[in-house]
Structures are given as structure tokens and as C-alpha cells.
Amino acid sequence: MSRQPSADSSNPAPTTHVALRHAFTVTVLVIGLWLLHMYLRVLPEAVIVLLWIGATLLIALGGFRRHRIRRAAFLRGYLEPTSNWPRRLRGGPLMALRHLITGAILGGLLLIALARIPVQEAWAALLLGGFVLVTVEALFTRNLRGHAHPQFAPELARRGALLVTATLLVIALLILALQARYPDLTGATLEQSVWFLVQHEAARSHLLEAGLQLAAAQDALRLWLGQQWFPQGVESLPALLGWLLVLAEQAFLAIGFLLLTNGLLPLRRVDDTLGDSRNAPVIE
């Protein structure tokens, strides 16, 4: 007897259409972040807090959603389907709290990084990074079909796409940061360097201003050390590696942006058949 396809697999959303919807979402997100960059310093305290809460919830939602899928895959491999433990251990308030804390930290760092983007080319890098994420996920989803478990393949594709995109985006932002202009601090003391950079940071929101000044202080420390240790720039490999460590904060912008995108984009659905013995419901 031949098996009939399920309702979900009889009319699957074409991969191209899903990719186009996700690409549109990424474009709108980058435009929204650019507008925030333009006006973030003049927004009142209440709006900054709301933006921080929104970023926290989006990052936490994406992380929590994918964490539960990974937990279900882990429990499925070790426990019998008839056991009650998969339901008890599937993830609840403690898992959500963990992702809320992570989201609050990364959301705050992302807002500070958005207000301090030094070069306009970074926006092109973020937009291209979002398109790379969408494209790589579509490729992974297509190649995993028939190999990975139908319920766990979307998380596997998203994880691979995030890793690939994060690597490329961090490299791109680091290259842009290496080419940016920075104040010459070689003739100043560390205290003078910190004071010089901190006094140029201001915002209407006291919370954002405090974050910007803290970021400026650690910028002064890193730039001062980098210019003392590698005054000739990146002419040698050790100097290049040293400056890459000095500019490592670019990773916060890349990771924050990708996790925010992860929270906005729903996981793709993978074609499945009703008779697939691996398709027992373990995720609710």
C-alpha cells in the first residue's frame, strides 16, 4: 500500500518564497537599525528602555525556541518515547530565564554598538550578512532534506547558517575596523586617553550615556595599549593579530545582529511524510 503525503508536505512552502520573505524581513530590520543609529542618542529614557526590552525579548525568543528543539533531540536519543521525563525536561522557566539574561546582556551591548558604528560601510556588511544567513540556511535546509530528522533539521540548518554567517560578518567588520581612523593616543597618558574619548560621548538617555561612556573608556584602554604595543600599525603578522584582539568588540555587533535576526525569522519547515517512523511528536 502506498503512503499518502501529509497535509504539510502536500503543499510545502517553496524554499525560494521563504527565502524571499526572510530577505525582506532582514532588509526591514537593517533599515530600522539604521534609523535607530541616527536617532538613538536623542531618544528619551523610556524609549531606550523599551528598545532594550524589545531586543531582549527577540533574542531570548529565538534562543529559547531553538534550545527546546535541541533539548528534545537530546532527550529523544536517551529516553524512551513512553517516558514522562521528556515532557518534564523539555525546558521551562529556568531555560527561559537563562535566555532572558543572555538577551538582556546582548541587547544592551547591541544598542551601544549601534550608537557607535564608526563607518557607514558597516551597514552594507550587516545587510549582506543577513542575506548570507538567509541563503545559507536555504541551502542547508535543502541539503538536509532526507538526511536529518524532519523535526530537528530546521534547528540544524539555522545553527549551521548562523555559524557560517557570524564568521564571515565578524571578519568583514574587523576589516572595516582596521581601515577606520582612530585618534592618535601615543603621546598621551592612559588617563588622558580615557578622558578624551569619554567626554565626547553624550546622549539624552542617562542609561544610554552611561553605557556609551563605559564603552568609550574601554575603547581608550584598548586603543592606547594597541598604539603603544604596535605603533607601526599592521605591517607584521603579530601586529595584525594584536590589533584584531584590540578591535574584537566588532563581534558584539555581529553576534547581536544575528541573534536579533534569529528571533525575527521563524524556523523553516522541512518536507515530511505521515508514515515516517521518526516523526513521533516530541516537540510541542
Tab-separated table of C-alpha atoms in Angstrom:
chain	number	residue	atom	x	y	z
A	1	MET	CA	0.000	0.000	0.000
A	2	SER	CA	1.442	3.380	-0.954
A	3	ARG	CA	1.730	6.091	1.676
A	4	GLN	CA	-0.159	9.323	1.269
A	5	PRO	CA	1.701	12.581	1.924
A	6	SER	CA	0.652	14.601	4.906
A	7	ALA	CA	-1.121	17.923	4.642
A	8	ASP	CA	2.079	19.787	5.484
A	9	SER	CA	4.091	18.066	2.770
A	10	SER	CA	1.446	18.157	0.041
A	11	ASN	CA	1.653	21.937	-0.204
A	12	PRO	CA	5.074	22.853	1.156
A	13	ALA	CA	6.102	26.480	1.022
A	14	PRO	CA	8.713	26.781	-1.743
A	15	THR	CA	12.181	27.363	-0.394
A	16	THR	CA	12.619	30.357	-2.678
A	17	HIS	CA	9.475	32.050	-1.385
A	18	VAL	CA	10.531	31.513	2.219
A	19	ALA	CA	13.985	32.910	1.443
A	20	LEU	CA	12.462	35.994	-0.193
A	21	ARG	CA	10.210	36.623	2.819
A	22	HIS	CA	13.178	36.263	5.147
A	23	ALA	CA	15.319	38.542	2.956
A	24	PHE	CA	12.582	41.194	3.090
A	25	THR	CA	12.448	40.890	6.884
A	26	VAL	CA	16.224	41.286	7.100
A	27	THR	CA	16.095	44.381	4.882
A	28	VAL	CA	13.412	45.989	7.054
A	29	LEU	CA	15.419	45.123	10.169
A	30	VAL	CA	18.609	46.740	8.852
A	31	ILE	CA	16.688	49.869	7.823
A	32	GLY	CA	15.144	50.025	11.299
A	33	LEU	CA	18.544	49.621	12.970
A	34	TRP	CA	19.980	52.343	10.746
A	35	LEU	CA	17.185	54.709	11.821
A	36	LEU	CA	17.942	53.829	15.434
A	37	HIS	CA	21.600	54.595	14.822
A	38	MET	CA	20.640	58.032	13.519
A	39	TYR	CA	18.354	58.976	16.431
A	40	LEU	CA	19.381	56.725	19.318
A	41	ARG	CA	21.331	59.429	21.163
A	42	VAL	CA	18.384	61.855	21.223
A	43	LEU	CA	15.684	59.377	22.295
A	44	PRO	CA	14.254	59.720	25.821
A	45	GLU	CA	14.962	57.257	28.603
A	46	ALA	CA	11.612	55.466	28.320
A	47	VAL	CA	12.098	54.731	24.619
A	48	ILE	CA	15.613	53.399	25.234
A	49	VAL	CA	14.275	51.074	27.933
A	50	LEU	CA	11.501	49.854	25.608
A	51	LEU	CA	14.022	49.219	22.839
A	52	TRP	CA	16.226	47.304	25.261
A	53	ILE	CA	13.260	45.203	26.385
A	54	GLY	CA	12.266	44.543	22.771
A	55	ALA	CA	15.782	43.445	21.802
A	56	THR	CA	15.974	41.281	24.929
A	57	LEU	CA	12.703	39.517	24.154
A	58	LEU	CA	13.562	38.925	20.488
A	59	ILE	CA	16.986	37.471	21.252
A	60	ALA	CA	15.561	35.388	24.109
A	61	LEU	CA	12.680	34.105	21.964
A	62	GLY	CA	14.976	32.882	19.203
A	63	GLY	CA	17.388	31.261	21.636
A	64	PHE	CA	14.655	29.628	23.739
A	65	ARG	CA	12.835	28.272	20.687
A	66	ARG	CA	15.959	26.629	19.291
A	67	HIS	CA	17.165	25.431	22.704
A	68	ARG	CA	13.957	23.460	23.227
A	69	ILE	CA	14.436	21.735	19.883
A	70	ARG	CA	17.997	20.765	20.803
A	71	ARG	CA	16.780	19.551	24.210
A	72	ALA	CA	14.101	17.434	22.543
A	73	ALA	CA	16.684	15.881	20.212
A	74	PHE	CA	18.916	15.088	23.191
A	75	LEU	CA	16.084	13.542	25.215
A	76	ARG	CA	14.850	11.558	22.227
A	77	GLY	CA	18.255	9.919	21.909
A	78	TYR	CA	18.439	8.851	25.565
A	79	LEU	CA	14.869	8.287	26.758
A	80	GLU	CA	12.027	6.083	25.621
A	81	PRO	CA	9.085	7.822	23.902
A	82	THR	CA	6.721	6.364	26.520
A	83	SER	CA	8.613	8.008	29.414
A	84	ASN	CA	7.235	11.091	31.178
A	85	TRP	CA	10.703	12.590	31.567
A	86	PRO	CA	10.919	14.167	28.076
A	87	ARG	CA	7.908	16.341	28.953
A	88	ARG	CA	9.361	17.275	32.345
A	89	LEU	CA	12.816	18.077	30.999
A	90	ARG	CA	11.817	19.774	27.750
A	91	GLY	CA	12.619	23.241	29.126
A	92	GLY	CA	10.545	25.760	31.027
A	93	PRO	CA	11.018	28.782	33.319
A	94	LEU	CA	14.694	28.161	34.100
A	95	MET	CA	15.578	27.819	30.425
A	96	ALA	CA	13.557	30.927	29.622
A	97	LEU	CA	15.289	32.876	32.428
A	98	ARG	CA	18.692	31.882	31.079
A	99	HIS	CA	17.839	33.210	27.633
A	100	LEU	CA	16.286	36.369	29.066
A	101	ILE	CA	19.513	37.160	30.912
A	102	THR	CA	21.564	36.458	27.790
A	103	GLY	CA	19.165	38.556	25.722
A	104	ALA	CA	19.371	41.464	28.171
A	105	ILE	CA	23.172	41.492	28.052
A	106	LEU	CA	23.436	41.136	24.278
A	107	GLY	CA	20.532	43.523	23.678
A	108	GLY	CA	22.203	46.224	25.747
A	109	LEU	CA	25.555	45.702	24.018
A	110	LEU	CA	23.824	45.816	20.640
A	111	LEU	CA	22.185	49.185	21.396
A	112	ILE	CA	25.516	50.641	22.493
A	113	ALA	CA	27.240	49.221	19.409
A	114	LEU	CA	24.532	50.649	17.131
A	115	ALA	CA	25.062	54.141	18.541
A	116	ARG	CA	28.829	53.896	17.991
A	117	ILE	CA	29.136	52.394	14.491
A	118	PRO	CA	32.159	54.272	13.107
A	119	VAL	CA	31.860	53.617	9.357
A	120	GLN	CA	28.828	53.610	7.073
A	121	GLU	CA	30.149	50.549	5.230
A	122	ALA	CA	29.202	48.519	8.305
A	123	TRP	CA	25.547	48.810	7.288
A	124	ALA	CA	26.264	47.211	3.923
A	125	ALA	CA	28.096	44.436	5.786
A	126	LEU	CA	25.104	43.863	8.078
A	127	LEU	CA	22.674	43.765	5.159
A	128	LEU	CA	24.863	41.368	3.188
A	129	GLY	CA	25.309	39.290	6.334
A	130	GLY	CA	21.539	38.970	6.673
A	131	PHE	CA	21.248	37.874	3.044
A	132	VAL	CA	24.046	35.340	3.566
A	133	LEU	CA	22.209	33.950	6.591
A	134	VAL	CA	19.009	33.505	4.583
A	135	THR	CA	20.808	31.960	1.594
A	136	VAL	CA	22.983	29.563	3.588
A	137	GLU	CA	20.016	28.420	5.658
A	138	ALA	CA	18.043	27.709	2.480
A	139	LEU	CA	20.952	25.656	1.111
A	140	PHE	CA	21.349	23.729	4.357
A	141	THR	CA	17.614	23.085	4.538
A	142	ARG	CA	17.568	21.705	1.001
A	143	ASN	CA	20.643	19.516	1.524
A	144	LEU	CA	19.449	18.160	4.881
A	145	ARG	CA	16.113	17.001	3.464
A	146	GLY	CA	16.057	13.232	3.618
A	147	HIS	CA	19.093	13.045	5.911
A	148	ALA	CA	18.241	14.856	9.144
A	149	HIS	CA	15.222	14.195	11.340
A	150	PRO	CA	12.328	16.293	9.966
A	151	GLN	CA	11.626	17.990	13.300
A	152	PHE	CA	15.264	18.742	14.099
A	153	ALA	CA	16.522	19.686	10.644
A	154	PRO	CA	15.324	23.342	10.865
A	155	GLU	CA	17.403	23.924	14.003
A	156	LEU	CA	20.399	22.183	12.424
A	157	ALA	CA	20.122	24.345	9.309
A	158	ARG	CA	19.755	27.544	11.352
A	159	ARG	CA	22.716	26.650	13.562
A	160	GLY	CA	24.971	25.989	10.582
A	161	ALA	CA	23.827	29.178	8.844
A	162	LEU	CA	24.448	31.279	11.965
A	163	LEU	CA	27.955	29.864	12.401
A	164	VAL	CA	28.912	30.489	8.770
A	165	THR	CA	27.390	33.970	8.694
A	166	ALA	CA	28.835	35.003	12.062
A	167	THR	CA	32.323	34.035	10.916
A	168	LEU	CA	32.053	35.980	7.659
A	169	LEU	CA	30.380	39.008	9.262
A	170	VAL	CA	32.929	39.283	12.075
A	171	ILE	CA	35.757	39.109	9.510
A	172	ALA	CA	34.101	41.810	7.385
A	173	LEU	CA	33.538	44.128	10.368
A	174	LEU	CA	37.101	43.588	11.570
A	175	ILE	CA	38.466	44.529	8.137
A	176	LEU	CA	36.355	47.700	8.184
A	177	ALA	CA	37.517	48.462	11.728
A	178	LEU	CA	41.170	48.041	10.717
A	179	GLN	CA	40.661	50.601	7.942
A	180	ALA	CA	38.840	53.139	10.144
A	181	ARG	CA	40.524	56.263	11.523
A	182	TYR	CA	41.244	56.468	15.252
A	183	PRO	CA	42.691	59.285	17.415
A	184	ASP	CA	46.440	59.195	17.959
A	185	LEU	CA	46.966	58.413	21.636
A	186	THR	CA	50.668	57.584	21.544
A	187	GLY	CA	51.711	60.873	23.167
A	188	ALA	CA	49.035	60.804	25.870
A	189	THR	CA	48.802	59.016	29.169
A	190	LEU	CA	46.172	56.366	29.727
A	191	GLU	CA	44.174	58.725	31.964
A	192	GLN	CA	44.225	61.460	29.313
A	193	SER	CA	43.168	58.974	26.634
A	194	VAL	CA	40.215	57.746	28.670
A	195	TRP	CA	39.101	61.295	29.492
A	196	PHE	CA	39.448	62.411	25.857
A	197	LEU	CA	37.216	59.645	24.470
A	198	VAL	CA	34.694	59.608	27.322
A	199	GLN	CA	33.954	63.336	27.155
A	200	HIS	CA	32.848	63.005	23.516
A	201	GLU	CA	30.069	60.539	24.367
A	202	ALA	CA	26.675	62.051	25.170
A	203	ALA	CA	23.035	61.002	24.918
A	204	ARG	CA	19.666	62.251	26.114
A	205	SER	CA	19.109	58.993	27.983
A	206	HIS	CA	21.257	58.744	31.101
A	207	LEU	CA	21.230	54.944	30.818
A	208	LEU	CA	22.494	55.005	27.240
A	209	GLU	CA	25.014	57.752	28.036
A	210	ALA	CA	26.466	55.663	30.857
A	211	GLY	CA	26.791	52.683	28.520
A	212	LEU	CA	28.423	54.814	25.813
A	213	GLN	CA	30.912	56.284	28.256
A	214	LEU	CA	31.837	52.857	29.602
A	215	ALA	CA	32.341	51.646	26.044
A	216	ALA	CA	34.452	54.716	25.274
A	217	ALA	CA	36.588	54.088	28.363
A	218	GLN	CA	37.357	50.529	27.331
A	219	ASP	CA	37.966	51.780	23.774
A	220	ALA	CA	40.554	54.197	25.133
A	221	LEU	CA	42.263	51.432	27.088
A	222	ARG	CA	42.406	49.095	24.092
A	223	LEU	CA	43.476	51.750	21.587
A	224	TRP	CA	46.107	53.162	23.930
A	225	LEU	CA	47.566	49.695	24.531
A	226	GLY	CA	47.392	48.855	20.827
A	227	GLN	CA	49.172	52.057	19.810
A	228	GLN	CA	51.827	51.559	22.496
A	229	TRP	CA	52.491	47.948	21.543
A	230	PHE	CA	52.080	48.229	17.760
A	231	PRO	CA	52.878	51.825	16.785
A	232	GLN	CA	53.625	50.839	13.175
A	233	GLY	CA	50.077	49.584	12.532
A	234	VAL	CA	49.512	46.149	10.989
A	235	GLU	CA	52.706	45.810	8.997
A	236	SER	CA	53.553	42.430	10.558
A	237	LEU	CA	51.519	39.338	11.406
A	238	PRO	CA	51.949	39.708	15.205
A	239	ALA	CA	50.805	43.335	14.942
A	240	LEU	CA	47.815	42.313	12.840
A	241	LEU	CA	46.807	39.664	15.370
A	242	GLY	CA	47.266	42.163	18.182
A	243	TRP	CA	45.047	44.765	16.507
A	244	LEU	CA	42.420	42.113	15.798
A	245	LEU	CA	42.289	41.453	19.547
A	246	VAL	CA	42.095	45.197	20.205
A	247	LEU	CA	39.126	45.516	17.822
A	248	ALA	CA	37.409	42.310	18.954
A	249	GLU	CA	34.355	44.301	20.089
A	250	GLN	CA	33.122	44.134	16.491
A	251	ALA	CA	31.987	40.609	17.334
A	252	PHE	CA	29.324	42.045	19.673
A	253	LEU	CA	27.702	43.943	16.806
A	254	ALA	CA	27.787	40.888	14.519
A	255	ILE	CA	26.501	38.407	17.103
A	256	GLY	CA	23.856	40.766	18.461
A	257	PHE	CA	22.551	41.498	14.974
A	258	LEU	CA	22.423	37.808	14.000
A	259	LEU	CA	20.685	36.758	17.213
A	260	LEU	CA	18.164	39.565	16.743
A	261	THR	CA	17.576	38.289	13.200
A	262	ASN	CA	17.288	34.744	14.549
A	263	GLY	CA	14.480	35.874	16.830
A	264	LEU	CA	12.604	37.539	13.972
A	265	LEU	CA	12.871	34.718	11.432
A	266	PRO	CA	10.753	31.619	12.127
A	267	LEU	CA	12.449	28.280	11.643
A	268	ARG	CA	11.839	26.706	8.258
A	269	ARG	CA	9.611	23.659	7.918
A	270	VAL	CA	11.032	20.548	6.283
A	271	ASP	CA	9.038	18.265	3.977
A	272	ASP	CA	7.855	15.152	5.795
A	273	THR	CA	5.709	12.080	5.273
A	274	LEU	CA	2.988	10.796	7.567
A	275	GLY	CA	4.457	7.311	7.572
A	276	ASP	CA	7.939	8.348	8.649
A	277	SER	CA	8.639	6.328	11.797
A	278	ARG	CA	10.924	9.080	13.089
A	279	ASN	CA	8.135	11.627	13.125
A	280	ALA	CA	6.772	10.933	16.598
A	281	PRO	CA	5.635	14.189	18.251
A	282	VAL	CA	8.213	15.189	20.839
A	283	ILE	CA	8.106	18.995	20.495
A	284	GLU	CA	5.050	20.983	21.469
